XYZ file of C-alpha atoms in Angstrom:
561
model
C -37.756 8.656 24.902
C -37.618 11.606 22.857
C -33.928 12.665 20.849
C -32.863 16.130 21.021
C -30.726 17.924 18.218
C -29.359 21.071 17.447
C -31.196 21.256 14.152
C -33.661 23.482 14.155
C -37.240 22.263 12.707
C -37.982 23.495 9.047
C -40.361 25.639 8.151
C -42.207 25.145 5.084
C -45.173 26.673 2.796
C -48.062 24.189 2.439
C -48.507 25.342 -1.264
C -44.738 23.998 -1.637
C -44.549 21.027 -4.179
C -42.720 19.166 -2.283
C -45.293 19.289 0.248
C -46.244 15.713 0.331
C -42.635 14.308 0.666
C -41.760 16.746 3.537
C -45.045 15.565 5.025
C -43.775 11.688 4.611
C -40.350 13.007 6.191
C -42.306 14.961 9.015
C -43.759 11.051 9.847
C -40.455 9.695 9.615
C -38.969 12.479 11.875
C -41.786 11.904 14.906
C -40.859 8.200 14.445
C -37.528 8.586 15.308
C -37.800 11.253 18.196
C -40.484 8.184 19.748
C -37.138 6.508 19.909
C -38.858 3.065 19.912
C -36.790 0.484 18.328
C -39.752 -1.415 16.427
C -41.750 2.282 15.534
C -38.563 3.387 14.091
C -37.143 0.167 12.358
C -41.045 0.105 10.567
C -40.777 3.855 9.647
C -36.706 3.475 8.459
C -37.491 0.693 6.560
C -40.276 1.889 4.944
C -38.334 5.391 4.305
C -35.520 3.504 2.782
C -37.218 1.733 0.200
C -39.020 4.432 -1.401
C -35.666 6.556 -1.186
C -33.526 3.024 -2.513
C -32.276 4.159 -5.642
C -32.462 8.214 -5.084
C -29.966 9.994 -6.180
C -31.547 13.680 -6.262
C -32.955 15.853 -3.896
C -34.984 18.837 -3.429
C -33.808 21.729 -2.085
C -37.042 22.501 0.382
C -36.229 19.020 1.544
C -32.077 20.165 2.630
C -33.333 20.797 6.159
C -35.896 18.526 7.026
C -33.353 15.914 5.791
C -30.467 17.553 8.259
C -32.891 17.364 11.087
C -33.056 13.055 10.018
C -29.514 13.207 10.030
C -29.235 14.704 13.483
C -31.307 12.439 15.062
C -30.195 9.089 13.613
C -27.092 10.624 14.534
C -28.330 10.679 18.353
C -30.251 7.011 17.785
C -26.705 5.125 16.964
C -25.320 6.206 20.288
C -27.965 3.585 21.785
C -27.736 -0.124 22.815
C -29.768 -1.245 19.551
C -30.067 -4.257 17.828
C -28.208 -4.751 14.789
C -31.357 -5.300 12.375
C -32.431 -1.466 13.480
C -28.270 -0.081 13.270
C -28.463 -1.685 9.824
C -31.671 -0.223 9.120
C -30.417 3.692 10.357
C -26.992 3.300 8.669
C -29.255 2.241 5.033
C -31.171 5.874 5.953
C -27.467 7.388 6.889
C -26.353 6.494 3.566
C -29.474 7.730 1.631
C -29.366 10.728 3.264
C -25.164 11.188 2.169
C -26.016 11.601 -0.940
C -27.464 14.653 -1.394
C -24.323 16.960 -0.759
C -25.791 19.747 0.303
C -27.220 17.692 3.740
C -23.921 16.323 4.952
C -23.477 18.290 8.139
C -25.004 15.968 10.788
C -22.238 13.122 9.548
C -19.270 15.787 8.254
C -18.497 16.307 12.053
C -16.134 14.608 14.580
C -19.204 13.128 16.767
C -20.990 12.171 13.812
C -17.876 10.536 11.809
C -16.598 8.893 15.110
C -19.789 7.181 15.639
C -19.878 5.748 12.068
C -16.224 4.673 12.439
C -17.392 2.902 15.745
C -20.298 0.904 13.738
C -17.214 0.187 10.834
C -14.812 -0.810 13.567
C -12.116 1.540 12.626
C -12.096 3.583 15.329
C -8.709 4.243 16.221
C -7.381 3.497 19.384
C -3.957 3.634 21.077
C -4.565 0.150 22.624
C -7.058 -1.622 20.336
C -9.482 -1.755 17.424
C -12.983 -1.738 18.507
C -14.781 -5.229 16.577
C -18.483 -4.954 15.827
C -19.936 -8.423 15.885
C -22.305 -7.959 12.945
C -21.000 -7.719 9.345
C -23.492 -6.311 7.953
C -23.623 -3.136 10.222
C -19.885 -3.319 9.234
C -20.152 -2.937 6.294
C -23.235 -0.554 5.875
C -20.797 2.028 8.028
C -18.402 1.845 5.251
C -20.261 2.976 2.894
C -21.821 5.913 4.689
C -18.078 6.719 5.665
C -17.234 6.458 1.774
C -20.351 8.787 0.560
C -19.519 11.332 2.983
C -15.551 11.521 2.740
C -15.968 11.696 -1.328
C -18.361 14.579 -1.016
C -17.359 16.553 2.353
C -14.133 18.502 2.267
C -14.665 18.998 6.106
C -14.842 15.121 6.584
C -11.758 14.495 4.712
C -10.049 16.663 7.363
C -11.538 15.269 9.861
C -11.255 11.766 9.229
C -7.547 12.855 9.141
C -7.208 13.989 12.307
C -9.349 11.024 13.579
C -6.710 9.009 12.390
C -9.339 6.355 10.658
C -6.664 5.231 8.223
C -4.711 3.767 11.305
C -7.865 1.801 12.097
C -8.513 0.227 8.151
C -4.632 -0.975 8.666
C -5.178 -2.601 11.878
C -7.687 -4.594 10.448
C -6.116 -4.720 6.572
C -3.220 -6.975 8.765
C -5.747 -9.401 9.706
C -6.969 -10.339 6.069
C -4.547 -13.030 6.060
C -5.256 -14.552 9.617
C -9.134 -14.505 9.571
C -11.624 -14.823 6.921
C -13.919 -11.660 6.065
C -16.382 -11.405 3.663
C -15.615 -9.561 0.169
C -17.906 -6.891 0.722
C -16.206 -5.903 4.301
C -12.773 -5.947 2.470
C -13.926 -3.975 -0.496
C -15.319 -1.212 1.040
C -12.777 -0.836 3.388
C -10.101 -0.925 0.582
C -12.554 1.536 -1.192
C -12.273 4.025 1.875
C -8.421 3.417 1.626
C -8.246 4.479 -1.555
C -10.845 7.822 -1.250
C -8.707 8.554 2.073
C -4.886 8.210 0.502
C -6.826 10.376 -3.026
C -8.472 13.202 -1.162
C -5.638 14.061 1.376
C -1.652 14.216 0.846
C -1.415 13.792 4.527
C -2.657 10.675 4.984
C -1.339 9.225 1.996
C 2.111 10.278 3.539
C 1.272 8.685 6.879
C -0.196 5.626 5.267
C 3.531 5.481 2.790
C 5.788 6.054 5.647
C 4.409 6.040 9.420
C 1.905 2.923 8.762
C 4.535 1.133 6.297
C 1.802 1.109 3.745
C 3.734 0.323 0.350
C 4.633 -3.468 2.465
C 1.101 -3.658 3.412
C -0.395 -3.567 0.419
C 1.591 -5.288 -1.562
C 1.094 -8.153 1.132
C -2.531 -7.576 0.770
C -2.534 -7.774 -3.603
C -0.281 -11.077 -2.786
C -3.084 -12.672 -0.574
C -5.652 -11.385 -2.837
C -4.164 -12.975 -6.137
C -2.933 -15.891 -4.399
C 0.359 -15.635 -5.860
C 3.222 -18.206 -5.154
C 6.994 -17.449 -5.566
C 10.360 -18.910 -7.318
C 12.653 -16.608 -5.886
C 11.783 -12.618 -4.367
C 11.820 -11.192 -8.347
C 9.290 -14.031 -10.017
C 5.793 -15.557 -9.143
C 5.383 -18.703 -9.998
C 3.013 -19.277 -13.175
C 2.316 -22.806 -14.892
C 1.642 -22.444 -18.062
C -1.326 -25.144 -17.893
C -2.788 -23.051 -15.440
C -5.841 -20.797 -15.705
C -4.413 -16.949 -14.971
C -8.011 -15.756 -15.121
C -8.503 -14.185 -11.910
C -12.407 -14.280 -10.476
C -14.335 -11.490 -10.440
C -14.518 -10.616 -6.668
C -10.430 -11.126 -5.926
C -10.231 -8.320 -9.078
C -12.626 -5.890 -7.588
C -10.299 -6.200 -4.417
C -6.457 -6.348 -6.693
C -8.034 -2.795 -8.232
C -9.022 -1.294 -5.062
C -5.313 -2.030 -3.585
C -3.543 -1.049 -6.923
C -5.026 2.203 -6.613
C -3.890 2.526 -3.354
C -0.771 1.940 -3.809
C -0.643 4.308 -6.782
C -1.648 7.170 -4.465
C 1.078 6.108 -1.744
C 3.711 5.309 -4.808
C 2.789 8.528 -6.181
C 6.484 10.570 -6.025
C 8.741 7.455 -5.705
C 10.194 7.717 -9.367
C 11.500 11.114 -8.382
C 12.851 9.955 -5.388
C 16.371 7.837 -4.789
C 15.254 4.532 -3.020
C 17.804 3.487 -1.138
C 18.755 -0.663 -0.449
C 15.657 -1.322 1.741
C 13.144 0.316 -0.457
C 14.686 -0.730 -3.690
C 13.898 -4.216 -2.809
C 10.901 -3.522 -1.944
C 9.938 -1.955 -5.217
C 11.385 -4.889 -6.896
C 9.569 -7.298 -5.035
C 6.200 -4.981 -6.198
C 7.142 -5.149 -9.830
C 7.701 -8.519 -9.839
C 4.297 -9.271 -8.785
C 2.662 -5.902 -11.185
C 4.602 -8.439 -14.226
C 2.148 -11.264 -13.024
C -0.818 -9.050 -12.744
C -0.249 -8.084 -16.233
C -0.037 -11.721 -17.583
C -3.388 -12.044 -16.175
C -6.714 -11.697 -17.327
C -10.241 -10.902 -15.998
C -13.700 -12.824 -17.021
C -14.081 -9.788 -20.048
C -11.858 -7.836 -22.212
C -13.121 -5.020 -20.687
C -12.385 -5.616 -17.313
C -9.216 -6.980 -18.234
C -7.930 -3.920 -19.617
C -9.433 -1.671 -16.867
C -7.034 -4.334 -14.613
C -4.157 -3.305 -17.000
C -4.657 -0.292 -17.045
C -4.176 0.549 -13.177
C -1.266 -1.749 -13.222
C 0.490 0.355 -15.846
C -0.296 3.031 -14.025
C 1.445 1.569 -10.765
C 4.401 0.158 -12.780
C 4.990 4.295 -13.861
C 5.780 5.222 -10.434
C 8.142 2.560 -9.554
C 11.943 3.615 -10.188
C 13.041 3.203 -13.346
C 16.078 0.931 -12.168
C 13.122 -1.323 -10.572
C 11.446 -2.632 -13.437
C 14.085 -4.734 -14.736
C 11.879 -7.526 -13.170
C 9.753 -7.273 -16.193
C 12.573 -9.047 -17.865
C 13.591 -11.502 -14.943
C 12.143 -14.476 -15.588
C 13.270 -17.396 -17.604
C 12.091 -17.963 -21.387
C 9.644 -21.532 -21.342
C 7.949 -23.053 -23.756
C 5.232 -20.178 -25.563
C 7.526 -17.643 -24.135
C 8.182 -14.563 -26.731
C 11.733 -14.343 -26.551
C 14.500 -12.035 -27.807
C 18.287 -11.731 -27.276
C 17.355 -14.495 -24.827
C 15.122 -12.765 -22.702
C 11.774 -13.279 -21.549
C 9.418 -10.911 -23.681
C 6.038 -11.536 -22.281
C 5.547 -8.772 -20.055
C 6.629 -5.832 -22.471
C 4.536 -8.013 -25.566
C 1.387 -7.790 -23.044
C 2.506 -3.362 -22.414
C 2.364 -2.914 -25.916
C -0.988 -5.114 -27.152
C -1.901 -2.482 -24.274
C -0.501 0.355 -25.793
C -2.449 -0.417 -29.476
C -5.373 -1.069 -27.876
C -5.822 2.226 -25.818
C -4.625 3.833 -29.694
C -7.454 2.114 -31.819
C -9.958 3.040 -29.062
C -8.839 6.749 -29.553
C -10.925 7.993 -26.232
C -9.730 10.565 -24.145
C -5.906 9.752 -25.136
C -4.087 11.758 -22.517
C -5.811 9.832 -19.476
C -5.753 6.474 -21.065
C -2.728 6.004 -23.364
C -0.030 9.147 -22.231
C 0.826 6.556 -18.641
C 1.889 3.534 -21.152
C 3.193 5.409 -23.801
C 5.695 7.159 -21.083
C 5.872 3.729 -18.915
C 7.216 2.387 -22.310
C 9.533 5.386 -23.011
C 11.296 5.528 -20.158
C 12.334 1.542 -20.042
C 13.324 1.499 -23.304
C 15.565 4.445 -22.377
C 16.840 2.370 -19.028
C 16.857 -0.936 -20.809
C 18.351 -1.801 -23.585
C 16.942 -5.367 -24.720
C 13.650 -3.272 -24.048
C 14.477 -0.697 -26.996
C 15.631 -3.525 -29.598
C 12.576 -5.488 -29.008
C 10.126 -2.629 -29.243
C 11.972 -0.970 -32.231
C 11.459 -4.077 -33.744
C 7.884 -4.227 -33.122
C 6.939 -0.375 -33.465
C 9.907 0.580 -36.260
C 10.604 -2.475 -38.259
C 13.008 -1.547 -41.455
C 11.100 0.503 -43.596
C 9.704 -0.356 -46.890
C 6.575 1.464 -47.930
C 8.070 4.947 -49.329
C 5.420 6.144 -51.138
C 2.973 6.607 -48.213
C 3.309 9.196 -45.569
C 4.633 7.734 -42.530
C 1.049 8.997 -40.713
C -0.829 7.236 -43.154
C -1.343 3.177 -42.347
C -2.287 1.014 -39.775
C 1.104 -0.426 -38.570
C 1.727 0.772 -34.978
C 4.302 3.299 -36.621
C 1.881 4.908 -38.523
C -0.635 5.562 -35.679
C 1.745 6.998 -33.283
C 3.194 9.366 -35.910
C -0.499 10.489 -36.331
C -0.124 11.285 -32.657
C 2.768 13.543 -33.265
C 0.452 16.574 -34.342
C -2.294 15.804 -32.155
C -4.210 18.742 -30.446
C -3.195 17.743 -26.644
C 0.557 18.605 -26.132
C 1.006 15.977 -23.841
C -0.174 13.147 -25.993
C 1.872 14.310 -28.880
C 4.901 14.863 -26.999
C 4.905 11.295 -25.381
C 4.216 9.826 -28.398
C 7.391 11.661 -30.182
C 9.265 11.071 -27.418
C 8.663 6.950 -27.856
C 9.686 7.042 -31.183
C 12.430 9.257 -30.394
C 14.005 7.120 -28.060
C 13.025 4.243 -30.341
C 15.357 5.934 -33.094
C 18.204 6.066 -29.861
C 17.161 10.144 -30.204
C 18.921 10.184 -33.179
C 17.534 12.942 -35.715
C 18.314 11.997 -38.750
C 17.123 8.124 -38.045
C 14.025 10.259 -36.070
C 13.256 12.180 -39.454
C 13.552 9.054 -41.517
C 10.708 7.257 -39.320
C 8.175 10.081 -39.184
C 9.239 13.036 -41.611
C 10.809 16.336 -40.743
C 7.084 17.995 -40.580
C 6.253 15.580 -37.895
C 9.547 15.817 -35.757
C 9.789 19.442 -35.925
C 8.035 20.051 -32.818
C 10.516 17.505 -30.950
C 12.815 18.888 -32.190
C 12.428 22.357 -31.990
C 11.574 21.926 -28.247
C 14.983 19.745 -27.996
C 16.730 22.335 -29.722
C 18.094 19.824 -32.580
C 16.569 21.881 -35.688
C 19.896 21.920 -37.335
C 20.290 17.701 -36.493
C 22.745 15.517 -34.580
C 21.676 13.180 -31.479
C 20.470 14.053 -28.345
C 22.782 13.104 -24.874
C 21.963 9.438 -24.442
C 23.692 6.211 -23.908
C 22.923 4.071 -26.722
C 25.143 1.517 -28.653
C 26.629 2.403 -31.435
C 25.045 -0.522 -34.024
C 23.374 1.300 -36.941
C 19.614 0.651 -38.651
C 19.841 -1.674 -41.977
C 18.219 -0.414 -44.669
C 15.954 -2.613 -47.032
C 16.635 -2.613 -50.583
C 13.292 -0.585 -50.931
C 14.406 2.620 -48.884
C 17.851 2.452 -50.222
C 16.491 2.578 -53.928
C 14.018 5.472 -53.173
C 16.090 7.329 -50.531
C 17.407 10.415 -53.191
C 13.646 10.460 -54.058
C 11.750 10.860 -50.469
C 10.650 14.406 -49.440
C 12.290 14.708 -45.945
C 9.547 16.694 -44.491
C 6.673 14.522 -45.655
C 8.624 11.261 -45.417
C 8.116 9.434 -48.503
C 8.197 9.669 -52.261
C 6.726 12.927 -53.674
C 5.360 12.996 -57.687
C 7.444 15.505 -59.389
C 5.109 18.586 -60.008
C 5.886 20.852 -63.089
C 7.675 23.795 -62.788
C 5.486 26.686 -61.964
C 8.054 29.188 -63.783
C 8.346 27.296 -66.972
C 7.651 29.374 -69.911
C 8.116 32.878 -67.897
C 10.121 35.336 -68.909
C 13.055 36.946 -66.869
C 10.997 39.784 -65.993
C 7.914 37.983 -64.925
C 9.894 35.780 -62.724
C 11.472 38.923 -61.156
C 7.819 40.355 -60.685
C 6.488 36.764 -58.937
C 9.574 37.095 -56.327
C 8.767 40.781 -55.650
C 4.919 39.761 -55.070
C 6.167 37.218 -52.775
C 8.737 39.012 -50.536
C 5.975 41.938 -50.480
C 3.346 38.999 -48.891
C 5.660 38.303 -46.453
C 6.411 41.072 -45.449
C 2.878 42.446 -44.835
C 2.678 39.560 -42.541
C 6.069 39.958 -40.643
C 4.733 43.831 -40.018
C 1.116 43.162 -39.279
C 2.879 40.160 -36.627
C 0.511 37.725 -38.489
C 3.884 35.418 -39.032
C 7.621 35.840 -37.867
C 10.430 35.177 -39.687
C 12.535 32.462 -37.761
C 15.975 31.111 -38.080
C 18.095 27.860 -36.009
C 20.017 29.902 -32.859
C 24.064 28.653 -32.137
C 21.933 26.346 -29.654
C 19.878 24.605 -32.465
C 16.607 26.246 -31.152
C 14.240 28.242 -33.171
C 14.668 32.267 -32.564
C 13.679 35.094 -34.510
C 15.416 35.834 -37.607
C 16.584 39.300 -36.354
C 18.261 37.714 -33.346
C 19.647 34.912 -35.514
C 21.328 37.458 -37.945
C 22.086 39.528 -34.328
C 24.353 36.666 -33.272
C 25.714 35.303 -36.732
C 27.372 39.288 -36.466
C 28.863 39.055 -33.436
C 30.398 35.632 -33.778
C 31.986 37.015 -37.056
C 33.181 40.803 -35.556
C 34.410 38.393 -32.780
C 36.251 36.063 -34.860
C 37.745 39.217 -36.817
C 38.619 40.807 -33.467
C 40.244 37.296 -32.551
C 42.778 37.078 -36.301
C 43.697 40.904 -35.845
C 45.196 40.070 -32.538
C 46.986 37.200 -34.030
């Protein structure tokens, strides 16, 4: 029985190099257009392992491959048996790889047939089940190579609904046993699905009551027991090492749930989903006292729950601090410690790796920021860790290896955003006090906070912080009249430049300096700046601008009187 298809059959120049594969393609082709199971499964299989680890194609290839597509296309629509579906899905898969070839599967007939062989075909009354696994499972990942690489299959398997059809059978993980490879891919199509299209990351948050669902999913998948709705249980004998194939699975759904989480810090949760955040973070505080079989992985599991615990409201993450102090605890002001101890051995571990620092360490340093704004015993603790009471004054505060100094480092850093979160953590630290700011890091270092925050001219920013004050150490009290407030520490005395000059030649040194600036100011190489009423930096002239009005109005004002 021969297969028909809309593709067209290539032609080709016999002095092509890539004669000789489109030949072995041409065989492969005829095979399939036989449409004899056992001719085909031979010539698949055969196909498949030349073309196993192939990642790159040739472009006189692009249609002859098509043309494969098209027909294997056509072949799945048969009553096979699963050994030759496995064996057309493995060429399906090869084949979705080469991005240029994806139109036979970036259709609805194409995708809809591969969703059929995955089982998620959605359906208003039921989930279709394919008996074998393994066909399963080899659907998946064609469905995953093709929705990562076809904008035109992304939309499609929107409107085909195919997230519906991984919930339907993400519910039954708890009733029936699958094998990890089923779960992972289909978790890995979740995630590509909810990353690729707003739309059905919205349907999956709100229609398909995904934030519950996954969460009930990571629960399964860790295994985790509760005390009460805000704590899991842990016993301290016990091994928190999770295994390697229940990881692969907690990563997949915390990157889910990131996409699906994605704008609920900037919305106000009301009872219902305020709970249900709480009950989340609760259970992100376990996954971060837990480790994986390498540092590595351990910290690539850290670092996607830090990234999860950033979208939850702020007023959520008190759970971090919920549960009791027990023996090997780190405690302060009687709270339990461990969690925000475990955030920030995070935090100096993403800063001594130093690799691409807005990706990896901007989502801790702000996850840290912002609870230490919203929770108090937060701040203390980390302002003890981060800004202890200083003592070295004769080293700039960038120059160390104390957490201090490698986040004031930070402060000048190329990227804005890395140096603005990590000002903004210290900032906060200092309860966004300037002068307490300036102290920590030096007045060269905070100027760009504070410029931006318009406190150039000093005081404290609106915040609502307690009113108990730093206490200096003998060491910073002694050399406080000595420390250079823009550099931060203790400067050598240099000699006086001037010393030994007469009037007049000190006269002629100014005059040589205010003529240097001013070349500058004209030629708009620099700008003379001044502090604005509003504490912001604005050009001298428009400083001077307003200093004269104030006064004229002030005048104007004690005439009247």
């Amino acid at each position: 029985m021969s297969l028909g298809c809309e593709c067209g059959w290539p032609a080709f120049s016999s002095s092509s190099s890539s004669c000789r594969t489109i030949m072995e393609l041409q065989a492969v082709l005829e095979a399939v257009e036989s449409g004899e199971q056992d001719t085909v499964l031979r010539a698949l299989q055969s196909y498949n392992q030349q073309k196993s680890q192939c990642f790159s194609f040739e472009n006189e290839e692009q249609e002859v491959r098509k043309h494969l597509g098209c027909l294997l296309i056509k072949f799945l629509e048969r009553d096979l048996q699963p050994s030759c579906q496995v064996t057309c899905l493995e060429t399906i898969r090869i084949l979705s790889r080469d991005k240029l070839s994806l139109y036979p599967f970036s259709n609805m007939e194409g995708l809809q047939i591969l969703a059929r062989h995955a089982g998620i075909e959605y359906s208003e009354t039921f989930i279709r089940e394919v008996p074998d696994l393994d066909v399963t499972v080899e659907a998946l990942k064609c469905l995953c190579n093709i929705v990562f690489s076809s904008g035109k299959a992304q939309q499609l398997s929107a409107h085909a609904r195919l997230v519906a059809g991984l919930t339907e059978r993400i519910k039954l993980y708890a009733e029936r046993k699958f094998p990890h490879d089923l779960k992972f891919f289909d978790l890995r199509l979740l995630f590509l699905l909810t990353a690729l299209r707003v739309d059905v990351r919205q349907q999956l948050a709100m229609e398909l009551r995904g934030i519950g669902l996954m969460t009930d999913t990571l629960e399964i998948t860790l295994g985790a027991k509760w005390l009460d709705p805000y704590e899991v249980a842990s016993e301290q004998s016990q091994s928190l090492i999770v295994p390697r194939q229940e990881m692969e699975l907690a990563m997949e759904i915390l990157k889910v749930l990131f996409n699906i989480t994605f704008d609920c810090s900037r919305k106000e949760a009301d009872e219902e989903d305020t709970a249900a955040f709480r009950h989340l973070g609760a259970l992100l505080r376990h996954c971060l006292m837990m480790t994986a079989d390498g540092e590595d992985r351990t910290e690539e599991f850290h670092s996607h729950t830090v990234n999860l615990l950033g979208n939850l409201p702020l007023k959520c993450l008190d759970v971090l601090l919920t549960p009791k102090v027990q023996l090997g605890s780190i405690e302060y002001m009687g709270i339990n410690m461990d969690a925000v101890n475990v955030l920030l051995n995070f935090l100096e571990l993403r800063l001594d790796r130093g690799h691409k620092l807005r990706e990896n360490l901007t989502p801790a340093l702000s996850l840290l920021t912002e609870s230490a704004r919203f929770h108090r015993p937060t701040r203390k603790f980390l302002k003890v860790k981060v800004l202890p009471p200083l003592r070295d004054v004769k080293n700039r505060p960038e120059v160390g290896n104390s957490m201090r100094n490698k986040l004031v480092r930070l402060m000048t850093h190329l990227d804005t955003d890395v140096k603005h979160c990590a000002a903004e953590f210290l900032f906060v630290l200092c309860k966004e006090s300037v002068s307490r700011f300036v102290k920590y890091t030096g007045y060269g270092n905070a100027a760009g906070l504070l410029a931006a925050r318009g406190l150039m001219a000093g005081g404290q920013a609106e915040g609502d912080y307690s009113e108990d004050e730093d206490t200096d150490t003998e060491e910073y009290k002694e050399a406080k009249p000595n420390i250079n407030p823009v550099t931060g520490r203790v400067e050598d005395k240099f000699p006086n430049p001037m010393d030994g000059m007469t009037e007049e030649q000190k006269e002629d040194e100014a005059m040589k300096l205010v003529d240097m600036f001013d070349k500058l100011s004209r030629q708009q190489v620099t700008q003379p700046m001044g502090v604005g009423p509003d504490g912001k930096l604005t050009s001298l002239e428009a400083a001077f601008c307003r200093m004269a009005e104030e006064r004229a109005s002030s005048n104007s004002d004690s005439d009247s009187d």
